[in-house]
CSV table of C-alpha atoms in Angstrom, one decimal:
chain,number,residue,atom,x,y,z
A,637,UNK,CA,0.0,0.0,0.0
A,638,UNK,CA,1.5,3.3,-1.1
A,639,UNK,CA,1.2,6.2,1.4
A,640,UNK,CA,-0.1,9.5,0.0
A,641,UNK,CA,1.6,11.9,2.3
A,642,UNK,CA,2.9,12.0,5.9
A,643,UNK,CA,3.0,14.4,8.9
A,644,UNK,CA,5.8,14.5,11.3
A,645,UNK,CA,4.3,14.3,14.8
A,646,UNK,CA,4.5,12.6,18.2
A,647,UNK,CA,2.9,9.4,19.5
A,648,UNK,CA,2.3,9.7,23.2
A,649,UNK,CA,1.6,7.0,25.7
A,650,UNK,CA,2.5,3.3,26.2
A,651,UNK,CA,-0.3,1.6,24.2
A,652,UNK,CA,-0.2,4.0,21.2
A,653,UNK,CA,3.6,3.6,21.0
A,654,UNK,CA,3.5,-0.1,21.3
A,655,UNK,CA,0.8,-0.5,18.6
A,656,UNK,CA,2.9,1.8,16.3
A,657,UNK,CA,5.9,-0.5,16.8
A,658,UNK,CA,3.8,-3.6,16.2
A,659,UNK,CA,2.4,-2.1,13.0
A,660,UNK,CA,5.9,-1.2,11.9
A,661,UNK,CA,5.2,2.5,11.7
A,662,UNK,CA,8.3,4.6,10.5
A,663,UNK,CA,9.5,5.9,13.9
A,664,UNK,CA,12.6,7.9,14.3
A,665,UNK,CA,13.3,8.0,18.1
A,666,UNK,CA,11.6,6.8,21.3
A,667,UNK,CA,12.1,8.8,24.4
A,668,UNK,CA,11.6,6.9,27.7
A,669,UNK,CA,11.6,7.3,31.4
A,670,UNK,CA,11.6,3.9,33.1
A,671,UNK,CA,12.2,0.3,32.2
A,672,UNK,CA,9.4,-1.8,33.8
A,673,UNK,CA,6.4,-3.6,32.3
A,674,UNK,CA,5.3,-2.5,28.9
A,675,UNK,CA,8.2,0.0,28.7
A,676,UNK,CA,10.6,-2.9,28.6
A,677,UNK,CA,8.7,-4.4,25.8
A,678,UNK,CA,8.7,-1.1,23.9
A,679,UNK,CA,12.4,-0.8,24.4
A,680,UNK,CA,13.1,-4.3,23.1
A,681,UNK,CA,10.9,-3.9,20.1
A,682,UNK,CA,12.4,-0.6,19.2
A,683,UNK,CA,16.0,-1.8,19.5
A,684,UNK,CA,15.2,-4.9,17.4
A,685,UNK,CA,14.0,-2.6,14.6
A,686,UNK,CA,17.1,-0.3,14.9
A,687,UNK,CA,15.1,2.6,16.3
A,688,UNK,CA,17.0,4.9,18.7
A,689,UNK,CA,15.8,4.8,22.3
A,690,UNK,CA,16.8,7.7,24.5
A,691,UNK,CA,16.4,7.7,28.3
A,692,UNK,CA,15.2,11.1,29.4
A,693,UNK,CA,13.8,12.7,32.5
A,694,UNK,CA,10.0,12.8,33.3
A,695,UNK,CA,10.3,16.6,33.0
A,696,UNK,CA,11.5,16.3,29.5
A,697,UNK,CA,8.6,14.0,28.5
A,698,UNK,CA,6.1,16.3,30.1
A,699,UNK,CA,7.6,19.2,28.2
A,700,UNK,CA,7.3,17.3,24.9
A,701,UNK,CA,3.8,16.1,25.7
A,702,UNK,CA,2.6,19.6,26.5
A,703,UNK,CA,0.2,18.4,29.2
A,704,UNK,CA,-0.8,15.1,27.7
A,705,UNK,CA,-0.4,11.9,29.9
A,706,UNK,CA,2.8,10.4,28.4
A,707,UNK,CA,3.0,7.3,30.7
A,708,UNK,CA,6.8,7.4,30.5
A,709,UNK,CA,7.2,7.2,26.7
A,710,UNK,CA,6.9,9.3,23.5
A,711,UNK,CA,7.8,8.3,20.0
A,712,UNK,CA,8.7,10.7,17.2
A,713,UNK,CA,8.4,10.0,13.5
A,714,UNK,CA,6.0,10.0,10.6
A,715,UNK,CA,3.1,8.4,12.5
A,716,UNK,CA,0.5,10.0,10.2
A,717,UNK,CA,0.7,8.1,7.0
A,718,UNK,CA,-2.3,8.6,4.6
A,719,UNK,CA,-3.4,6.3,1.8
A,720,UNK,CA,-5.4,6.9,-1.4
A,721,UNK,CA,-9.1,6.0,-2.0
A,722,UNK,CA,-8.0,3.3,-4.4
A,723,UNK,CA,-5.9,1.8,-1.6
A,724,UNK,CA,-9.0,1.6,0.6
A,725,UNK,CA,-11.0,0.0,-2.1
A,726,UNK,CA,-8.2,-2.5,-2.7
A,727,UNK,CA,-8.6,-3.8,0.8
A,728,UNK,CA,-12.1,-5.1,0.3
A,729,UNK,CA,-11.1,-6.5,-3.2
A,730,UNK,CA,-8.3,-8.5,-1.7
A,731,UNK,CA,-10.5,-9.8,1.2
A,732,UNK,CA,-13.3,-10.6,-1.2
A,733,UNK,CA,-15.8,-8.6,0.8
A,734,UNK,CA,-18.1,-5.6,0.2
A,735,UNK,CA,-16.4,-2.3,1.0
A,736,UNK,CA,-17.1,-0.9,4.5
A,737,UNK,CA,-15.8,2.7,4.8
A,738,UNK,CA,-16.2,5.5,7.3
A,739,UNK,CA,-16.3,9.1,6.0
A,740,UNK,CA,-15.8,11.9,8.4
A,741,UNK,CA,-17.3,15.2,7.2
A,742,UNK,CA,-15.3,18.0,9.1
A,743,UNK,CA,-14.7,16.2,12.3
A,744,UNK,CA,-12.5,18.8,13.9
A,745,UNK,CA,-12.1,17.5,17.4
A,746,UNK,CA,-9.1,15.1,17.4
A,747,UNK,CA,-10.6,13.2,20.4
A,748,UNK,CA,-13.7,12.5,18.3
A,749,UNK,CA,-11.6,11.5,15.3
A,750,UNK,CA,-9.5,9.2,17.4
A,751,UNK,CA,-12.5,7.6,19.0
A,752,UNK,CA,-14.1,7.1,15.5
A,753,UNK,CA,-10.9,5.4,14.2
A,754,UNK,CA,-10.7,3.2,17.3
A,755,UNK,CA,-14.3,2.0,16.8
A,756,UNK,CA,-14.0,1.7,13.1
A,757,UNK,CA,-10.9,-0.6,13.5
A,758,UNK,CA,-12.8,-2.7,16.1
A,759,UNK,CA,-15.9,-2.9,13.9
A,760,UNK,CA,-13.9,-4.2,10.9
A,761,UNK,CA,-14.1,-1.2,8.7
A,762,UNK,CA,-11.7,-1.1,5.8
A,763,UNK,CA,-10.7,2.5,6.4
A,764,UNK,CA,-11.6,6.1,7.2
A,765,UNK,CA,-11.8,9.0,4.8
A,766,UNK,CA,-11.2,12.6,6.0
A,767,UNK,CA,-11.0,16.0,4.2
A,768,UNK,CA,-7.7,18.0,4.1
A,769,UNK,CA,-9.5,21.1,5.2
A,770,UNK,CA,-11.6,21.7,8.4
A,771,UNK,CA,-10.7,18.4,9.8
A,772,UNK,CA,-8.5,17.0,12.6
A,773,UNK,CA,-5.4,15.2,11.2
A,774,UNK,CA,-3.6,12.2,12.5
A,775,UNK,CA,-1.8,14.0,15.3
A,776,UNK,CA,-0.7,12.8,18.7
A,777,UNK,CA,-4.1,13.3,20.3
A,778,UNK,CA,-5.8,11.2,17.6
A,779,UNK,CA,-3.2,8.4,18.0
A,780,UNK,CA,-3.6,8.4,21.8
A,781,UNK,CA,-7.4,8.6,21.8
A,782,UNK,CA,-7.6,5.8,19.2
A,783,UNK,CA,-5.6,3.6,21.7
A,784,UNK,CA,-3.2,2.7,18.9
A,785,UNK,CA,-5.9,1.9,16.3
A,786,UNK,CA,-4.6,4.7,14.1
A,787,UNK,CA,-1.5,2.6,13.5
A,788,UNK,CA,-3.6,-0.2,12.0
A,789,UNK,CA,-6.6,1.3,10.2
A,790,UNK,CA,-5.8,3.1,6.9
A,791,UNK,CA,-6.9,6.7,6.6
A,792,UNK,CA,-7.3,8.5,3.3
A,793,UNK,CA,-7.1,12.3,3.3
A,794,UNK,CA,-8.8,13.9,0.3
A,795,UNK,CA,-8.8,17.4,-1.1
A,796,UNK,CA,-12.5,17.3,-2.1
A,797,UNK,CA,-14.8,15.1,-0.1
A,798,UNK,CA,-17.7,15.5,-2.5
A,799,UNK,CA,-15.5,14.3,-5.4
A,800,UNK,CA,-14.3,11.4,-3.2
A,801,UNK,CA,-17.9,10.3,-2.7
A,802,UNK,CA,-18.5,10.4,-6.5
A,803,UNK,CA,-15.4,8.2,-6.9
A,804,UNK,CA,-16.8,5.7,-4.4
A,805,UNK,CA,-20.2,5.7,-6.2
A,806,UNK,CA,-18.4,4.9,-9.5
A,807,UNK,CA,-16.8,2.0,-7.7
A,808,UNK,CA,-20.3,0.7,-6.7
A,809,UNK,CA,-20.3,1.9,-3.1
A,810,UNK,CA,-23.6,3.2,-1.6
A,811,UNK,CA,-23.3,6.4,0.5
A,812,UNK,CA,-25.2,6.4,3.8
A,813,UNK,CA,-25.4,9.8,5.5
A,814,UNK,CA,-26.4,10.3,9.2
A,815,UNK,CA,-29.1,12.8,9.6
A,816,UNK,CA,-32.1,13.4,11.9
A,817,UNK,CA,-34.4,13.4,8.8
A,818,UNK,CA,-33.3,10.0,7.7
A,819,UNK,CA,-34.8,6.5,8.1
A,820,UNK,CA,-34.4,4.5,11.3
A,821,UNK,CA,-30.9,3.2,11.3
A,822,UNK,CA,-31.9,-0.4,12.0
A,823,UNK,CA,-34.4,-0.6,9.2
A,824,UNK,CA,-32.0,0.0,6.3
A,825,UNK,CA,-29.8,-2.8,4.8
A,826,UNK,CA,-26.1,-2.2,5.4
A,827,UNK,CA,-24.7,-5.5,4.1
A,828,UNK,CA,-23.5,-4.3,0.7
A,829,UNK,CA,-20.8,-1.8,-0.3
A,830,UNK,CA,-21.2,0.9,2.3
A,831,UNK,CA,-19.7,4.3,3.1
A,832,UNK,CA,-21.1,5.8,6.3
A,833,UNK,CA,-20.8,9.5,6.5
A,834,UNK,CA,-20.5,11.0,10.0
A,835,UNK,CA,-21.2,14.7,10.2
A,836,UNK,CA,-19.4,17.4,12.2
A,837,UNK,CA,-19.8,17.8,15.9
A,838,UNK,CA,-21.9,21.0,15.7
A,839,UNK,CA,-23.6,21.1,12.3
A,840,UNK,CA,-23.8,17.6,11.0
A,841,UNK,CA,-23.1,16.9,7.3
A,842,UNK,CA,-22.6,19.8,4.9
A,843,UNK,CA,-25.3,20.6,2.3
A,844,UNK,CA,-23.3,19.3,-0.6
A,845,UNK,CA,-22.3,16.1,1.2
A,846,UNK,CA,-25.8,15.5,2.3
A,847,UNK,CA,-27.0,15.8,-1.4
A,848,UNK,CA,-24.4,13.2,-2.4
A,849,UNK,CA,-25.8,10.6,0.0
A,850,UNK,CA,-27.9,7.7,-1.4
A,851,UNK,CA,-29.6,7.1,1.9
A,852,UNK,CA,-30.0,9.0,5.2
A,853,UNK,CA,-30.0,7.2,8.6
A,854,UNK,CA,-31.2,8.5,12.0
A,855,UNK,CA,-30.9,7.3,15.6
A,856,UNK,CA,-34.0,7.4,17.9
A,857,UNK,CA,-33.8,10.2,20.4
A,858,UNK,CA,-36.1,9.7,23.3
A,859,UNK,CA,-34.8,12.3,25.7
A,860,UNK,CA,-34.6,16.0,25.9
A,861,UNK,CA,-31.2,16.1,24.2
A,862,UNK,CA,-31.6,16.0,20.4
A,863,UNK,CA,-28.1,14.9,19.4
A,864,UNK,CA,-25.2,12.6,20.4
A,865,UNK,CA,-21.5,13.1,20.4
A,866,UNK,CA,-20.2,12.4,16.8
A,867,UNK,CA,-18.0,9.5,17.9
A,868,UNK,CA,-20.8,7.9,20.0
A,869,UNK,CA,-23.3,8.1,17.1
A,870,UNK,CA,-20.7,6.8,14.7
A,871,UNK,CA,-20.1,3.8,16.9
A,872,UNK,CA,-23.8,2.9,16.9
A,873,UNK,CA,-24.1,3.1,13.2
A,874,UNK,CA,-20.9,1.1,12.6
A,875,UNK,CA,-21.9,-1.7,14.9
A,876,UNK,CA,-25.4,-1.9,13.3
A,877,UNK,CA,-23.6,-2.4,10.0
A,878,UNK,CA,-21.3,-5.0,11.6
A,879,UNK,CA,-24.3,-6.8,13.1
A,880,UNK,CA,-26.0,-7.0,9.7
A,881,UNK,CA,-22.9,-8.0,7.8
A,882,UNK,CA,-22.0,-10.7,10.4
A,883,UNK,CA,-25.6,-12.1,10.3
A,884,UNK,CA,-25.5,-12.4,6.5
A,885,UNK,CA,-22.0,-14.0,6.4
C-alpha cells in the first residue's frame, strides 16, 4: 500500500507507541523514562528494529507532551501516513468482501476522530476518509485517543470530499449519511458496499455532502437532548452495519 503523504508528529503513551511499533510505523526516536512492564517491551521492540531509544527525565517527557499523559514514553516520526481512495477499495477487493468505509465530514475535534478510528478498527471497517480542510489530522491526540488503532486502520485524506464520494459511487459503493431526517438506522440494509458519512460535531453533514448521499439514517432520540457526540453516534451506526454483515455471512 502506497502512502499518499505524511506528517511528522508525536505518538504519546504506552499503548499507542506499542501499537505503532507492532504495526511497523516509520518511527525515528523513542524517548523513555523507566524500564518496567510495557516500557521494557517497547524498548526491546524498538531496538530490534534499529530505532533509537533515549532515556530522558520525566520533566523532558512532560515538556514534549505539552500536558498530555505520556505514561513514560513518547515516539517521534512519521506516524501520520495517509493512503489513497484506491488503496482503501483494494482492501475489500483483496478480502473478497463488500467495502465498508467511514467518511468523516469535518470532524475537527481530534478526540472524536481518534474515537471514531478506534471504533472503526474494532468494527472491521476497511478504512476512514477525512478531508484535508476543516478536519482533525492524524496528530498525537488522535493516536492516543484511538488507543493505537490509528497505526492499524488506513486513513485517506482527500482534497475534495464530495468528489471522493463520487469516486466511491463509481466503484459501486452506496453512500449512507447520518441525519435526523433519515430512516431509522436499524431498518436500512447495510450489508452491501457501504460508506457511512459522519457529520461534524456542531452542524452535521454539509449541504453538498448530504446531497451526495444515497440514503439517510437516523438514531432514535427519546430524551430532551436531540443529538449525540459524533463518535458515539458513529459507533452505533458502525456496529449496526457489523451486526447485519455478520448475520449475513
